[in-house]
Coordinates of C-alpha atoms in Angstrom, one line a residue:
M1 CA -43.7 -22.1 0.8
D2 CA -45.0 -25.3 -0.9
V3 CA -46.6 -28.0 1.2
L4 CA -46.6 -31.7 0.5
V5 CA -49.4 -33.6 2.2
V6 CA -48.8 -37.4 2.5
V7 CA -52.1 -39.2 3.1
D8 CA -52.4 -42.4 5.1
M9 CA -49.3 -44.3 4.0
Q10 CA -50.2 -47.0 6.5
K11 CA -49.6 -50.8 6.4
D12 CA -53.3 -51.6 6.3
F13 CA -53.8 -49.6 3.1
I14 CA -50.6 -50.9 1.5
S15 CA -50.2 -54.6 2.3
G16 CA -52.7 -55.2 5.1
A17 CA -56.5 -55.4 5.4
L18 CA -57.2 -53.0 2.5
G19 CA -53.9 -53.3 0.7
T20 CA -53.5 -53.6 -3.1
K21 CA -50.6 -54.2 -5.5
E22 CA -51.0 -50.7 -6.7
A23 CA -50.6 -49.3 -3.2
V24 CA -47.4 -51.4 -2.7
A25 CA -46.1 -50.1 -6.1
I26 CA -46.3 -46.4 -5.1
V27 CA -44.3 -46.7 -1.8
P28 CA -40.9 -46.1 -3.4
R29 CA -42.3 -43.2 -5.4
V30 CA -43.9 -41.6 -2.4
A31 CA -40.7 -42.0 -0.4
E32 CA -38.7 -40.3 -3.2
K33 CA -41.3 -37.5 -3.5
I34 CA -40.9 -36.8 0.3
A35 CA -37.1 -36.9 0.1
Q36 CA -37.2 -34.5 -2.9
A37 CA -39.6 -32.2 -1.1
K38 CA -37.5 -32.0 2.0
K39 CA -34.3 -31.4 -0.1
A40 CA -36.1 -28.5 -1.8
G41 CA -37.1 -27.0 1.5
K42 CA -40.8 -27.8 1.2
T43 CA -42.9 -28.5 4.3
V44 CA -44.2 -32.1 4.5
V45 CA -47.3 -32.9 6.5
F46 CA -48.6 -36.5 7.1
T47 CA -52.0 -37.9 8.0
R48 CA -52.7 -41.1 9.9
D49 CA -56.1 -42.8 9.6
T50 CA -57.1 -43.9 13.1
H51 CA -60.0 -46.1 14.2
H52 CA -60.8 -47.8 17.5
E53 CA -62.1 -51.2 18.6
N54 CA -65.7 -50.1 18.0
Y55 CA -65.0 -49.5 14.3
L56 CA -67.6 -51.9 13.0
Q57 CA -70.3 -50.0 15.0
T58 CA -69.4 -46.6 13.4
Q59 CA -71.0 -45.2 10.3
E60 CA -67.9 -45.9 8.3
G61 CA -67.6 -49.5 9.7
K62 CA -71.2 -50.3 8.8
N63 CA -70.5 -49.3 5.2
L64 CA -66.9 -50.6 4.9
P65 CA -67.0 -53.6 7.3
V66 CA -63.2 -54.3 7.2
P67 CA -61.5 -53.3 10.4
H68 CA -58.4 -51.3 9.5
C69 CA -56.0 -48.8 11.0
I70 CA -57.1 -49.7 14.6
V71 CA -55.0 -47.5 16.9
N72 CA -51.8 -49.2 18.1
T73 CA -52.1 -52.2 15.8
E74 CA -49.5 -53.2 13.2
G75 CA -51.8 -52.1 10.4
W76 CA -52.1 -48.6 11.9
Q77 CA -48.4 -48.1 11.6
I78 CA -47.0 -45.9 8.8
R79 CA -45.0 -48.0 6.4
K80 CA -41.3 -48.0 7.5
E81 CA -39.9 -46.5 4.3
I82 CA -42.3 -43.5 4.9
A83 CA -42.1 -43.4 8.7
D84 CA -38.3 -43.0 8.5
L85 CA -38.9 -39.7 6.6
I86 CA -41.3 -38.2 9.2
S87 CA -40.0 -35.4 11.3
T88 CA -43.4 -34.1 12.7
E89 CA -46.2 -35.9 14.4
P90 CA -48.8 -37.1 11.8
I91 CA -52.3 -35.6 11.9
I92 CA -54.7 -38.1 13.4
K93 CA -57.9 -38.4 11.3
E94 CA -60.8 -40.5 12.3
T95 CA -62.7 -40.2 9.0
F96 CA -62.0 -39.7 5.3
G97 CA -61.3 -36.0 5.3
S98 CA -59.5 -34.3 8.2
S99 CA -60.7 -31.1 9.8
R100 CA -57.3 -30.9 11.5
L101 CA -55.4 -30.8 8.2
P102 CA -56.6 -27.3 7.1
E103 CA -56.0 -26.1 10.7
R104 CA -52.3 -27.3 10.4
I105 CA -52.0 -25.6 6.9
R106 CA -53.5 -22.4 8.3
T107 CA -51.0 -22.4 11.1
L108 CA -48.2 -22.9 8.6
S109 CA -49.5 -20.1 6.5
D110 CA -49.5 -17.8 9.5
Q111 CA -45.7 -18.3 9.6
E112 CA -45.1 -18.0 5.8
A113 CA -47.3 -17.6 2.7
I114 CA -48.2 -20.9 1.1
E115 CA -48.0 -21.0 -2.7
S116 CA -49.3 -24.5 -3.4
I117 CA -50.3 -27.8 -1.8
T118 CA -49.6 -31.2 -3.3
L119 CA -51.3 -34.4 -2.1
V120 CA -50.0 -37.9 -2.5
G121 CA -51.0 -41.2 -0.8
L122 CA -53.9 -43.6 -0.2
C123 CA -56.6 -44.1 -1.2
T124 CA -57.1 -41.8 -4.2
D125 CA -60.8 -42.4 -4.3
I126 CA -61.5 -42.0 -0.6
C127 CA -59.0 -40.1 1.6
V128 CA -56.9 -38.3 -1.0
I129 CA -60.0 -36.9 -2.7
S130 CA -61.7 -36.1 0.6
N131 CA -58.7 -34.2 1.9
A132 CA -58.2 -32.4 -1.4
M133 CA -61.8 -31.2 -1.3
V134 CA -61.5 -30.1 2.3
L135 CA -58.3 -28.1 1.4
K136 CA -60.0 -26.6 -1.6
A137 CA -63.0 -25.5 0.5
F138 CA -60.7 -23.9 3.1
F139 CA -58.2 -22.4 0.6
P140 CA -60.2 -21.8 -2.7
E141 CA -57.5 -19.6 -4.2
L142 CA -54.6 -21.9 -3.4
P143 CA -53.4 -24.3 -6.2
I144 CA -54.1 -27.8 -5.0
H145 CA -52.1 -30.4 -6.9
V146 CA -52.4 -34.2 -6.8
D147 CA -49.5 -36.4 -8.0
A148 CA -51.3 -39.3 -9.6
S149 CA -48.1 -41.4 -9.8
C150 CA -47.9 -41.3 -6.0
C151 CA -51.5 -42.3 -5.4
A152 CA -53.4 -45.5 -5.6
G153 CA -57.1 -46.2 -5.3
V154 CA -59.2 -49.1 -4.1
T155 CA -59.4 -50.1 -7.7
R156 CA -57.7 -48.7 -10.8
E157 CA -61.1 -47.6 -12.1
S158 CA -62.0 -45.7 -8.9
H159 CA -58.5 -44.2 -8.8
L160 CA -59.1 -42.8 -12.4
Q161 CA -62.6 -41.6 -11.5
A162 CA -61.3 -39.7 -8.4
L163 CA -58.6 -38.0 -10.5
E164 CA -61.2 -36.9 -13.0
A165 CA -63.5 -35.6 -10.2
M166 CA -60.6 -33.6 -8.7
K167 CA -59.9 -32.1 -12.1
V168 CA -63.5 -31.0 -12.4
C169 CA -63.1 -29.3 -8.9
Q170 CA -60.2 -27.3 -10.2
M171 CA -57.4 -29.4 -8.8
I172 CA -54.2 -29.9 -10.8
V173 CA -53.6 -33.6 -11.5
E174 CA -50.0 -34.3 -12.4
N175 CA -48.1 -37.4 -13.6
E176 CA -51.1 -39.4 -14.8

């Protein structure tokens, strides 16, 4: 089985508080990637960045003082084009990398052997790289792919730096 992990395709990262034109540009490609994965029988897993009203008092909020993805707000919602493709509940994550993601992957692997994991989504330089690293730590022998054409970073430069860092950590970066 191959698994596609769709990271934080939420309104605040696309066109909201932390949105960028690059994030807007990847939405159709990510939607197509999900549709193709489902058609090919791949398992698709989604994450949802989730913060609370006290965000600015958290460690992350003190270092990134831009309230975003506050639970039950418009910005917390997954973009409609992507939400329409979701058939399982997204994994709630309250920080960059999710400890629940490898748990979900392990549960899937108990049902059927996983051959590879591919990550797409936002932001390449924060949550995509963090989750790729978490997955690599939990599954060191599993090929971890990142589709660069379906990712966007905070800036173009930090997106490219994150891709290079993932390569150094033995992830397979595709479609640069």
